Coordinates of C-alpha atoms in Angstrom, one line a residue:
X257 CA 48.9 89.4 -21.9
X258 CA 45.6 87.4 -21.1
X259 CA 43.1 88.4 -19.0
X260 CA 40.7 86.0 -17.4
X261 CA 37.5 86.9 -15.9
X262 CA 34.6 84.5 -14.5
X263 CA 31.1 85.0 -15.7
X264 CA 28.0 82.6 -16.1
X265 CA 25.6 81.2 -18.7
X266 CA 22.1 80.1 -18.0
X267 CA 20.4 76.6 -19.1
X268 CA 16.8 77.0 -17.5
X269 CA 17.9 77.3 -13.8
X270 CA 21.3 75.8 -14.1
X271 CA 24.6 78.0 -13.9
X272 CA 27.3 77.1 -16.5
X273 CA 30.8 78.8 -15.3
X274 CA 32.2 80.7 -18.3
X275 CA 35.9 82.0 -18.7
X276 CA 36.3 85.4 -20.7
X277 CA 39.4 85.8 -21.9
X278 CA 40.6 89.0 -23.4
X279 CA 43.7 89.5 -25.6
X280 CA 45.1 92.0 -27.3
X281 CA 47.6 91.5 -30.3
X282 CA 49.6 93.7 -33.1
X283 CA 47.5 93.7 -36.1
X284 CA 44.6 95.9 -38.1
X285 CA 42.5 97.0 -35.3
X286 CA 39.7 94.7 -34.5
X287 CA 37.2 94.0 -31.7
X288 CA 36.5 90.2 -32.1
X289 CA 34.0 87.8 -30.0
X290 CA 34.1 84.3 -30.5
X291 CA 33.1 81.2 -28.6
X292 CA 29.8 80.7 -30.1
X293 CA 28.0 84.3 -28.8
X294 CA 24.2 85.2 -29.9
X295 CA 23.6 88.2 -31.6
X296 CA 23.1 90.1 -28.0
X297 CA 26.9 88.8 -26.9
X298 CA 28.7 89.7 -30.4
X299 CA 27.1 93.6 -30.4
X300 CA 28.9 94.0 -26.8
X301 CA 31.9 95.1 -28.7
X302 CA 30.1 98.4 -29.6
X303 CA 28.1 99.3 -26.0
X304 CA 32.2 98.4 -24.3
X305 CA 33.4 100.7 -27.0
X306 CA 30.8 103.2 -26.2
X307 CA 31.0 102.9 -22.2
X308 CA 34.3 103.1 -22.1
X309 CA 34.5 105.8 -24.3
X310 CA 32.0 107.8 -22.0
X311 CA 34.6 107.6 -19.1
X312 CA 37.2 108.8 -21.2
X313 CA 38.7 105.7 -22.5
X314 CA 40.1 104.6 -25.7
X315 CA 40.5 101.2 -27.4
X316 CA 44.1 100.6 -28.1
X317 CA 44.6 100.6 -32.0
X318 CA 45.0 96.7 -31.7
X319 CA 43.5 93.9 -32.5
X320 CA 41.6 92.9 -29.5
X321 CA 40.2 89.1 -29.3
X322 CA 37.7 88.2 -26.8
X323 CA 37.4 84.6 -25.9
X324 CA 34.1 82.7 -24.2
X325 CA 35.5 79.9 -23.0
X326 CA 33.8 77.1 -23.6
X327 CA 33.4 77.2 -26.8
X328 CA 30.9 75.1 -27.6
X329 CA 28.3 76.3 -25.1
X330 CA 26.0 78.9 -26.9
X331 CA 26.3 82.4 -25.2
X332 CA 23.1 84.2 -24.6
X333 CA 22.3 87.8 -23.2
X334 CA 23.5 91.2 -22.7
X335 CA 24.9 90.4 -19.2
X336 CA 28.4 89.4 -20.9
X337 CA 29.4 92.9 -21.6
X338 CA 30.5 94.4 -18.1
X339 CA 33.1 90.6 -18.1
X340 CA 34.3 91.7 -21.5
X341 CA 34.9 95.7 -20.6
X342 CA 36.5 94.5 -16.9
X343 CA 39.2 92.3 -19.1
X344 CA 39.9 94.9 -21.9
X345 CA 40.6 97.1 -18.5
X346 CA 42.8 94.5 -17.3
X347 CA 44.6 94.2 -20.7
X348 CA 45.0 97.8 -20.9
X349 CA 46.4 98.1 -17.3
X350 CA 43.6 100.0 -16.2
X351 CA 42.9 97.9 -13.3
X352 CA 45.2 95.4 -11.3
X353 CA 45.9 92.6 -12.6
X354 CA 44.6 90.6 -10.1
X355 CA 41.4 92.8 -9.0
X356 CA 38.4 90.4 -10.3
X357 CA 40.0 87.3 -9.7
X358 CA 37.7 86.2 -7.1
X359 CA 34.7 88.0 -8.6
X360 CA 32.0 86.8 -10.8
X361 CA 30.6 89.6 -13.1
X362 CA 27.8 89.7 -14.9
X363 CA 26.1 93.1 -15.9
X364 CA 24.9 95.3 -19.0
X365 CA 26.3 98.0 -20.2
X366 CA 24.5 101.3 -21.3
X367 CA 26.7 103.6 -24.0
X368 CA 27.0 106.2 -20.9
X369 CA 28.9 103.8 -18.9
X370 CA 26.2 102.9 -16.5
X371 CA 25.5 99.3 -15.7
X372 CA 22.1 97.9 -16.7
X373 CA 20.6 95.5 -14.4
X374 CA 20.3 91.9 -15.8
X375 CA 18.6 88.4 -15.5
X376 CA 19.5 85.5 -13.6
X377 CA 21.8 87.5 -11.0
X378 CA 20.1 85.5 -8.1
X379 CA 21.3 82.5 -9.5
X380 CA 24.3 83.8 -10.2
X381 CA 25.3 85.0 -6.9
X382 CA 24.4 81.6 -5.7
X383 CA 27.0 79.9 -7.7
X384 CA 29.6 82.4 -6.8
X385 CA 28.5 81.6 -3.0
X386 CA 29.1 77.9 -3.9
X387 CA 32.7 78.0 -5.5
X388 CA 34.0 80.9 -2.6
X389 CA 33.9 83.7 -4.8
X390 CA 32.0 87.5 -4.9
X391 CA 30.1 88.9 -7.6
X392 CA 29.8 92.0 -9.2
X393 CA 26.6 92.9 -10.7
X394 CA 24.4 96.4 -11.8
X395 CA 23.3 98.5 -8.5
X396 CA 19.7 97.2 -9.3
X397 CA 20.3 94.1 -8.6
X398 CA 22.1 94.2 -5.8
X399 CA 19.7 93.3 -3.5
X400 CA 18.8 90.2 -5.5
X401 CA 22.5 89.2 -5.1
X402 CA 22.7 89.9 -1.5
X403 CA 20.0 88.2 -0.6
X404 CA 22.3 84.6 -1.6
X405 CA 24.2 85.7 1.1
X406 CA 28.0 85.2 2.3
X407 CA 29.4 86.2 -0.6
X408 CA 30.9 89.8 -1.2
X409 CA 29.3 91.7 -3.7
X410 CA 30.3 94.7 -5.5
X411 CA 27.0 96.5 -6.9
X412 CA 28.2 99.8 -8.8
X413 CA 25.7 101.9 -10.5
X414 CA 28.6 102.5 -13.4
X415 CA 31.6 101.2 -14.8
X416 CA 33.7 104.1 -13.6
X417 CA 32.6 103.8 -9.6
X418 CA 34.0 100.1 -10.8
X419 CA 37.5 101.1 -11.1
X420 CA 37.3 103.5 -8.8
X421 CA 36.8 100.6 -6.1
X422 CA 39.8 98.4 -7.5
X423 CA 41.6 101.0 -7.8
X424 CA 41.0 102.3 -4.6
X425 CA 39.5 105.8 -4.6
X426 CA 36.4 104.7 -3.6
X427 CA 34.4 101.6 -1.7
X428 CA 31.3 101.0 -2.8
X429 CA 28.9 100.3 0.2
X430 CA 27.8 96.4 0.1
X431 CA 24.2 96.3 -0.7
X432 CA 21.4 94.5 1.4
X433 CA 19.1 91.9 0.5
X434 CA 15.7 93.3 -0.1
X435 CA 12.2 92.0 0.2
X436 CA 9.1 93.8 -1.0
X437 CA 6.3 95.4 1.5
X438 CA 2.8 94.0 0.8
X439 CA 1.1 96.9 -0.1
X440 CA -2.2 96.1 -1.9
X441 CA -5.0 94.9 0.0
X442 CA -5.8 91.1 -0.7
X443 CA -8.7 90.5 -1.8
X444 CA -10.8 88.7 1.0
X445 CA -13.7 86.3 0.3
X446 CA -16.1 87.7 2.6
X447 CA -16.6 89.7 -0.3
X448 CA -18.6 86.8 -2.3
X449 CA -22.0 86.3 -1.1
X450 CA -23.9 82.6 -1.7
X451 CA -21.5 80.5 -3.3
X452 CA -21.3 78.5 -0.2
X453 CA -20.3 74.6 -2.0
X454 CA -17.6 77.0 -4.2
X455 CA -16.1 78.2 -1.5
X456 CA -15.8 74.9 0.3
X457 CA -14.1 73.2 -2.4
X458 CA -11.9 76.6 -2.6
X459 CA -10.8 75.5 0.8
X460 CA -10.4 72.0 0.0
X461 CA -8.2 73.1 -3.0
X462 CA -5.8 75.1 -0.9
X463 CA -5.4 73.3 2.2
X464 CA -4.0 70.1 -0.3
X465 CA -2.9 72.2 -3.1
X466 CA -5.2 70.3 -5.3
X467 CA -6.3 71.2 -8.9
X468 CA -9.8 72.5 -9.6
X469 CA -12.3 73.5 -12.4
X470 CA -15.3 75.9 -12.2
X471 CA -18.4 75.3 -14.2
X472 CA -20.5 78.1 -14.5
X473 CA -22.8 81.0 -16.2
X474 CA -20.9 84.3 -17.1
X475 CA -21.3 86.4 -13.7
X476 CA -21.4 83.6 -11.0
X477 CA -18.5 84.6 -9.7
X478 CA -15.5 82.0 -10.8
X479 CA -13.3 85.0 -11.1
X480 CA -13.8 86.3 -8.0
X481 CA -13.1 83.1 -6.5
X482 CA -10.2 82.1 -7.8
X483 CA -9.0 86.1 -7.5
X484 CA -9.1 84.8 -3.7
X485 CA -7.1 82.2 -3.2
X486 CA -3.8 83.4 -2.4
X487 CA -5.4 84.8 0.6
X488 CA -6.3 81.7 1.7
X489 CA -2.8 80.2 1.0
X490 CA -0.2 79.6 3.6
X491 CA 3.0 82.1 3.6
X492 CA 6.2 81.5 1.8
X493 CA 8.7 79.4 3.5
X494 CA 12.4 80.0 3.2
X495 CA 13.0 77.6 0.7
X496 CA 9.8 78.4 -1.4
X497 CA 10.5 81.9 -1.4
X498 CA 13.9 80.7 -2.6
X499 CA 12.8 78.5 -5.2
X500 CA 10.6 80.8 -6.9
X501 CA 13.1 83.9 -7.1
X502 CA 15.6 81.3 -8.9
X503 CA 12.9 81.3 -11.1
X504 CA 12.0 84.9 -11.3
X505 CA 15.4 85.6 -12.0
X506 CA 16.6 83.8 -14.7
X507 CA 13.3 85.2 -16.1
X508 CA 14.1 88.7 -15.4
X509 CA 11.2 89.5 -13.4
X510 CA 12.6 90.5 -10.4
X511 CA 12.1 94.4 -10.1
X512 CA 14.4 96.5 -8.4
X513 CA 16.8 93.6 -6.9
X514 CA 13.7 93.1 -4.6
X515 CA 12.3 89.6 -4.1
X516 CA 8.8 89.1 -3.4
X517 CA 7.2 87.1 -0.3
X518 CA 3.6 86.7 -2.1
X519 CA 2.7 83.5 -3.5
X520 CA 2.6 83.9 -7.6
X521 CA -0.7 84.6 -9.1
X522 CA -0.4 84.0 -12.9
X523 CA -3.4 84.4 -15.0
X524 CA -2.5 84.1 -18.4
X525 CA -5.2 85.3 -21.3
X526 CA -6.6 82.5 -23.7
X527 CA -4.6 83.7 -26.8
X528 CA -1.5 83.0 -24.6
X529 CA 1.0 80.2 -26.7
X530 CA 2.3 76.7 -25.9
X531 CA 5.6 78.5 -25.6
X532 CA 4.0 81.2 -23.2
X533 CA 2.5 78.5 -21.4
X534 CA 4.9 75.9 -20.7
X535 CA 7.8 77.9 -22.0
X536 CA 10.0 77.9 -24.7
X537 CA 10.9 80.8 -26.9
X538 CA 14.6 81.2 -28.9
X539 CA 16.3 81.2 -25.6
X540 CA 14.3 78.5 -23.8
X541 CA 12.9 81.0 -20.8
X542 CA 10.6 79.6 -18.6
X543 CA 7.1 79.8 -18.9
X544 CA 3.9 80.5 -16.8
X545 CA 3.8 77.1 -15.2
X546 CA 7.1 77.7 -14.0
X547 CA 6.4 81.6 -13.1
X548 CA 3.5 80.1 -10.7
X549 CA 5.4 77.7 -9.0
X550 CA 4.7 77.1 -5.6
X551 CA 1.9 78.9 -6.4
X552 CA -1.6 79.7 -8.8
X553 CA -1.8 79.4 -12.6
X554 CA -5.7 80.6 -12.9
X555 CA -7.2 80.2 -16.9
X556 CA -10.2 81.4 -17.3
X557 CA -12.2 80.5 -20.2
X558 CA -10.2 77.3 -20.6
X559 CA -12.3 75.6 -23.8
X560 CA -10.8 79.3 -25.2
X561 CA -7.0 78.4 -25.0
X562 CA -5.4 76.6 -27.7
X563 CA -5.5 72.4 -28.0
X564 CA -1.4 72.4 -28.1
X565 CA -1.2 75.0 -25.5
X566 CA -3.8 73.0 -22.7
X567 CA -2.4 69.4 -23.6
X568 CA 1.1 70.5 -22.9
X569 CA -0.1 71.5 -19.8
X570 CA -0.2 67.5 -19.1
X571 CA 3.2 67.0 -18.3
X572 CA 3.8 69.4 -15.7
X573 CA 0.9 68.6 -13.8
X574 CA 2.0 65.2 -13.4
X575 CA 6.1 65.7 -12.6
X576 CA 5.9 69.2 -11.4
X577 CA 8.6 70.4 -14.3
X578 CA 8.2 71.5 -17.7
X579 CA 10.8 70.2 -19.8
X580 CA 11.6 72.2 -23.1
X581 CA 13.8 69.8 -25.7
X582 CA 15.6 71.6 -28.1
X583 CA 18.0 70.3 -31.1
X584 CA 21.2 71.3 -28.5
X585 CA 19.3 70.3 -25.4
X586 CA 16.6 69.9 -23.0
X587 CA 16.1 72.7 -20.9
X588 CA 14.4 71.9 -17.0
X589 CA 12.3 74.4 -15.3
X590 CA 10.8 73.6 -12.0
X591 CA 6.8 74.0 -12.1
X592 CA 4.9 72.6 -8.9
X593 CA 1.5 75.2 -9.5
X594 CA -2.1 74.6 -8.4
X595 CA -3.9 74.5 -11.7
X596 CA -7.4 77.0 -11.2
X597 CA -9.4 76.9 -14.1
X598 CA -13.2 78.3 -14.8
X599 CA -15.0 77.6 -18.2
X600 CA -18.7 78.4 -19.0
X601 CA -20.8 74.9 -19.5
X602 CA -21.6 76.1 -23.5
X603 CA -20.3 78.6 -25.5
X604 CA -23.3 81.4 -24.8
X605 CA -22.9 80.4 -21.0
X606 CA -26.5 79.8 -20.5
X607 CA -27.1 76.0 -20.4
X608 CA -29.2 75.6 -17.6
X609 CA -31.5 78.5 -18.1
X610 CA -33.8 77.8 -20.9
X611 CA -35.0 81.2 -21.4
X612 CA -31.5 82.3 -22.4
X613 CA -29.8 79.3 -24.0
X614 CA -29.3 78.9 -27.4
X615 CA -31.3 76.6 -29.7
X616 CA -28.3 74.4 -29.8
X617 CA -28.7 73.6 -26.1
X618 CA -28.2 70.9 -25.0
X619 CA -25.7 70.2 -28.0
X620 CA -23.7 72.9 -27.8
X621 CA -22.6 72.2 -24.3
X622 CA -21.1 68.7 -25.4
X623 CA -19.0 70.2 -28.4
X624 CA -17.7 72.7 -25.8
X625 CA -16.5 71.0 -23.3
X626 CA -15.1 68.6 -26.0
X627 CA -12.3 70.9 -26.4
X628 CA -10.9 70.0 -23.1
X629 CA -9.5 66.4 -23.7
X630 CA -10.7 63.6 -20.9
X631 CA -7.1 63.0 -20.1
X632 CA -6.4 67.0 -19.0
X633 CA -9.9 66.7 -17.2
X634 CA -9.1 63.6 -15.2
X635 CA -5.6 65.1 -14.0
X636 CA -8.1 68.3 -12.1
X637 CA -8.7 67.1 -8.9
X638 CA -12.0 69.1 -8.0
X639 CA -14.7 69.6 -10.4
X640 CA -17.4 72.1 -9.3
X641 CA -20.3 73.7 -10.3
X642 CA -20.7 77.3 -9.7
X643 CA -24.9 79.0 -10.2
X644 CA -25.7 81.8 -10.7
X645 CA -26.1 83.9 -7.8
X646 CA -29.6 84.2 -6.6
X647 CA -30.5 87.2 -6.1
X648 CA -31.9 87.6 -2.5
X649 CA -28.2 86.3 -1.7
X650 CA -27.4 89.6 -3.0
X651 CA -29.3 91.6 -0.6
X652 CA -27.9 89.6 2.6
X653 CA -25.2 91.3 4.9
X654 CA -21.7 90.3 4.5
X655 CA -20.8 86.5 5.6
X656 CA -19.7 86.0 9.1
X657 CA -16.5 83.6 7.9
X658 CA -13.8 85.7 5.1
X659 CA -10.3 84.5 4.4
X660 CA -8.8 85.1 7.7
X661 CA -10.7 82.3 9.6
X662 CA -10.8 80.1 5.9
X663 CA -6.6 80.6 6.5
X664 CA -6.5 79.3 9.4
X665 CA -8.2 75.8 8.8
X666 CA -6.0 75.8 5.7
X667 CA -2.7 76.7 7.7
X668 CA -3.6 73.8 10.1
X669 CA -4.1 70.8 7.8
X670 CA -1.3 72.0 5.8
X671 CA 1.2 71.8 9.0
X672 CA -0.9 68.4 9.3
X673 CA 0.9 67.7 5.5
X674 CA 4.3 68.7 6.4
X675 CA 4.6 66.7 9.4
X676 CA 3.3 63.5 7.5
X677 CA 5.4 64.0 4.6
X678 CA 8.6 65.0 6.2
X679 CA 10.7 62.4 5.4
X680 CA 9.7 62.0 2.0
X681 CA 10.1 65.9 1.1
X682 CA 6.5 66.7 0.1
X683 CA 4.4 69.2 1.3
X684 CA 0.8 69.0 0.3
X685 CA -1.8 66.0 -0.5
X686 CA -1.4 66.4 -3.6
X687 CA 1.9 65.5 -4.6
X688 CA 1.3 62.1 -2.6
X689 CA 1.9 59.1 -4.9
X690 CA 1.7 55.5 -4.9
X691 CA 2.7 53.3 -1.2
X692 CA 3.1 57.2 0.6
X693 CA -0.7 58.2 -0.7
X694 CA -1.6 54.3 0.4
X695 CA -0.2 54.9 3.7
X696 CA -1.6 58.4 4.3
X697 CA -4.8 57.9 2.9
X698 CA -5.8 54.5 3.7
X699 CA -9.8 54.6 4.6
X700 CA -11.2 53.0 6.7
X701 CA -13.4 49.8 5.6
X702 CA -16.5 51.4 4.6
X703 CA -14.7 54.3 3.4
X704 CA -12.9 51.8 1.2
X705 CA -16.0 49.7 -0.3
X706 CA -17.8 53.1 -1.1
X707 CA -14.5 54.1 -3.1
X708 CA -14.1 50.6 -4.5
X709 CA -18.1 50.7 -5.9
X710 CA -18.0 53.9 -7.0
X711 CA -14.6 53.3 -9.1
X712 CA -16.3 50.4 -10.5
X713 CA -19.8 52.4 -11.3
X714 CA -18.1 55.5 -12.1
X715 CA -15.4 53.9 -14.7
X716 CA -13.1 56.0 -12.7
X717 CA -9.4 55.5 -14.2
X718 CA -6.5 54.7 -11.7
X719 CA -5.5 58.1 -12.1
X720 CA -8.8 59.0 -10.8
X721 CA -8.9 56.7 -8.1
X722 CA -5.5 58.3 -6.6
X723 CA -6.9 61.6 -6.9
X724 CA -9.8 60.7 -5.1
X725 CA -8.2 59.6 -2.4
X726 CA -5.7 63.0 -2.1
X727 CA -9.3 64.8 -1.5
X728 CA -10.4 62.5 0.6
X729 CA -7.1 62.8 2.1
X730 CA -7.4 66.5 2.6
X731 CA -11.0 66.8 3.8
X732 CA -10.4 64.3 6.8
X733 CA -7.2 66.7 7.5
X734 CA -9.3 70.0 7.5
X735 CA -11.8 67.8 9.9
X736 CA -8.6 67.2 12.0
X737 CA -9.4 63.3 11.6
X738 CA -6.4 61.2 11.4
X739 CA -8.2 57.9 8.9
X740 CA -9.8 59.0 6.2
X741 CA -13.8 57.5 6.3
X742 CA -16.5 57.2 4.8
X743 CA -17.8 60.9 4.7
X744 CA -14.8 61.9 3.4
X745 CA -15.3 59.6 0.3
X746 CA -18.3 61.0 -0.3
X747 CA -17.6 64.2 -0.4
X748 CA -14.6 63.6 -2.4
X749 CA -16.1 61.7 -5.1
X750 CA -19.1 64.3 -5.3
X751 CA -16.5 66.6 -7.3
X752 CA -15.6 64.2 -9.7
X753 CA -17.2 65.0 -13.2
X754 CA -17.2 61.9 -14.8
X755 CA -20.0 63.6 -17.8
X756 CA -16.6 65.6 -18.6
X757 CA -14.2 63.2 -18.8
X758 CA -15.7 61.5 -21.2
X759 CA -16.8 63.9 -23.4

């Protein structure tokens, strides 16, 4: 007898149906995995053993062959064991022979029979949606599986409740999709005082989900601000919130089967890797421009990150994926992330204060900001300077205007976006490109000649230009203006930094 069971296998955010076939034969006893497993998949043999042990199961004294069909598609992870126990139970008559047929199982398993929860089970449960079928997964992640929804899905907290379902006994209770509570207060930006120019380009930044680099001494408050945004942002959509659990999942960051409604906040430290940052690894998992999509990557101290780790950041600004090429493959995770960056102008931080810079000023400052290359600095949008706070601002009551009323600007020009770009399937300013920016952003003829001179004066690059015009773009939507003018320009081009660029 054969037994087949469907399971998955994971290349970035695509599902791979795999067959698990289980036979057992006359011969010396054996446990045998082949079909090109990774160390995780050939040690399920011992935690099966073990589990089923635990519920008072033996192996026959066979030799048992287990089959991961196809077999030239590398296995990876742990979730392959509860397949390869549910077809040594069908070959042992355990269970009906035709009990998982419609099921997709993925789940590990602990030596005490219990199921471990996994990654990728969102994904998972999406694919079993797609081909008609149910999934069986660990208790904790039900709720990530449920939340696919109309599929059935069998969530038991151990292999023995398991059989107990097929077999009738018991019914395990179908598990509902979960999504967490927002708990922890945001932080609200009515908590900054001065910093008035910083916060307006904050705003500009998230009603166009532009990129944008703070300049400033240690203490001006570039943490703060960027700490902030997400409580500017507009809420998850539906398919956002879908996108980035797809994500989470095949990441194994999902806690608890419950998906999150909060826009991702990633803020990697400097000594993070290229592979950290744009992913990568032995088993290609994504990295943290793919864990922020649809939402903030914030690096502070950028000049501190390493070269390879901030060019390969290039890529992904522009196509909104990170591609990770391997000898077997490329590997495609989705990464559409608002790049928030701060840096000091010089390595002690002090440029513009002469009684605490160094005695390499002005020097210094030019072989720090040299370790940003000009083509990562002309792909960030807004360039600002952030001062030190004054300290009379200090003493002032709270600002009348905090993130609610900043929100609600941003909300409106981004429903402003959405309309606009509906039919191309964009949502924000800046992932307008080419005729669709031309259309949308088309100023008006002295909006155009101040661009045009300044482009020339400026030695802005065509990238450049473009991303002017997405500012521009986005400040005559916050102004509820429907051409983009002169003013706009202006104020667009002011947070250029050209003196960067070229350094």
């Amino acid at each position: 007898m054969v037994a087949s069971i469907h399971t998955v296998a994971f290349h970035g955010i695509d599902v791979l149906d795999i067959e698990v076939q289980v036979q057992v034969v006359s011969g010396l006893p054996a446990f045998v995995v082949v079909g090109l497993p990774d160390k995780a998949v050939a040690e399920s043999r011992e935690r099966v053993r073990a589990a089923l042990t635990s519920i008072g199961l033996s192996l026959p004294p066979k030799r048992i062959i287990v089959n991961l069909s196809p077999a030239d598609v590398v296995k990876e992870g742990s979730h392959f064991d509860l397949p390869i126990a549910l077809g040594v139970l069908l070959t042992m008559e355990v269970l009906p022979s035709d009990a998982v047929d419609s099921y997709v199982a993925l789940g590990e398993l602990a030596l005490d029979g219990s199921i471990r929860p996994v990654a990728g089970v969102l994904l998972a449960a999406m694919a079993a949606a797609g081909s008609d079928r149910g999934i069986v997964c660990p208790a904790a992640s039900g709720g990530e599986a449920a939340f696919a929804g109309g599929l059935d899905v069998l969530a038991p907290r151990g292999l023995i409740h398991l059989i107990n379902h097929f077999r009738g006994v018991q019914v395990l209770t179908p598990p509902e999709p979960r999504l967490s509570e927002e708990t922890a207060p945001v932080a609200d930006l009515r908590d900054i005082k001065g910093q008035e120019t910083a916060k307006r380009a904050l705003e500009i930044a998230a009603a166009g989900g532009h990129n944008m680099l703070m300049i400033g001494p240690p203490g001006a408050g570039k943490s703060m601000l960027a700490s902030r945004l997400p409580g500017i942002l507009p809420p998850l959509d539906p398919a956002e919130t879908l996108e980035i659990s797809m994500i989470h999942s095949v990441a194994g960051a999902i806690a608890g089967g419950t998906l999150s409604r909060s826009r991702p906040f990633r803020d990697p430290h400097h000594t993070a890797s290229s592979a950290a940052i744009v992913g990568g690894g032995q088993r290609a998992r994504p990295g943290e421009v793919s864990l922020a999509h649809n939402g903030v990557l914030f690096l502070d101290e950028l000049p501190e990150f390493q070269r390879p780790a901030l060019e390969a950041l290039r890529q992904p600004i522009e196509t909104g994926k990170a591609v990770i090429a391997r000898a077997n493959g490329h590997v495609s995770y989705p990464a559409r992330f608002q790049l928030v960056a701060a840096m000091n102008p010089c390595r002690c931080g002090w440029l513009d204060d002469p009684a605490q810079a160094c005695s390499r000023a002005p020097r210094c400052a030019a072989d720090y900001q040299a370790r940003i290359s000009g083509p990562l600095f002309d792909r960030i949008d807004i360039h600002i300077d952030v001062p030190a706070v004054d300290v009379a601002d200090l003493a002032l009551p709270p600002p009348a205007e905090g993130s609610a009323e900043i929100a609600a600007r941003v909300n409106a020009a981004r429903a402003v976006q959405k309309t606009r770009y509906a039919d191309a399937g964009l949502r924000t300013n800046a992932e307008a490109e080419g005729e669709i920016l031309e259309a949308a952003a088309s100023p008006d003829a002295e909006g155009k000649a101040l661009l045009v001179r300044a482009a020339e004066g400026l030695k802005l690059t065509a990238r450049g230009y473009h991303r002017v015009l997405r500012v521009a773009r986005t400040i005559a939507d916050l102004d509820g203006a429907g051409s983009v003018g002169r003013p706009h320009i202006a104020e667009a081009l002011s947070y250029r930094r050209v003196a960067s660029a070229a350094a």
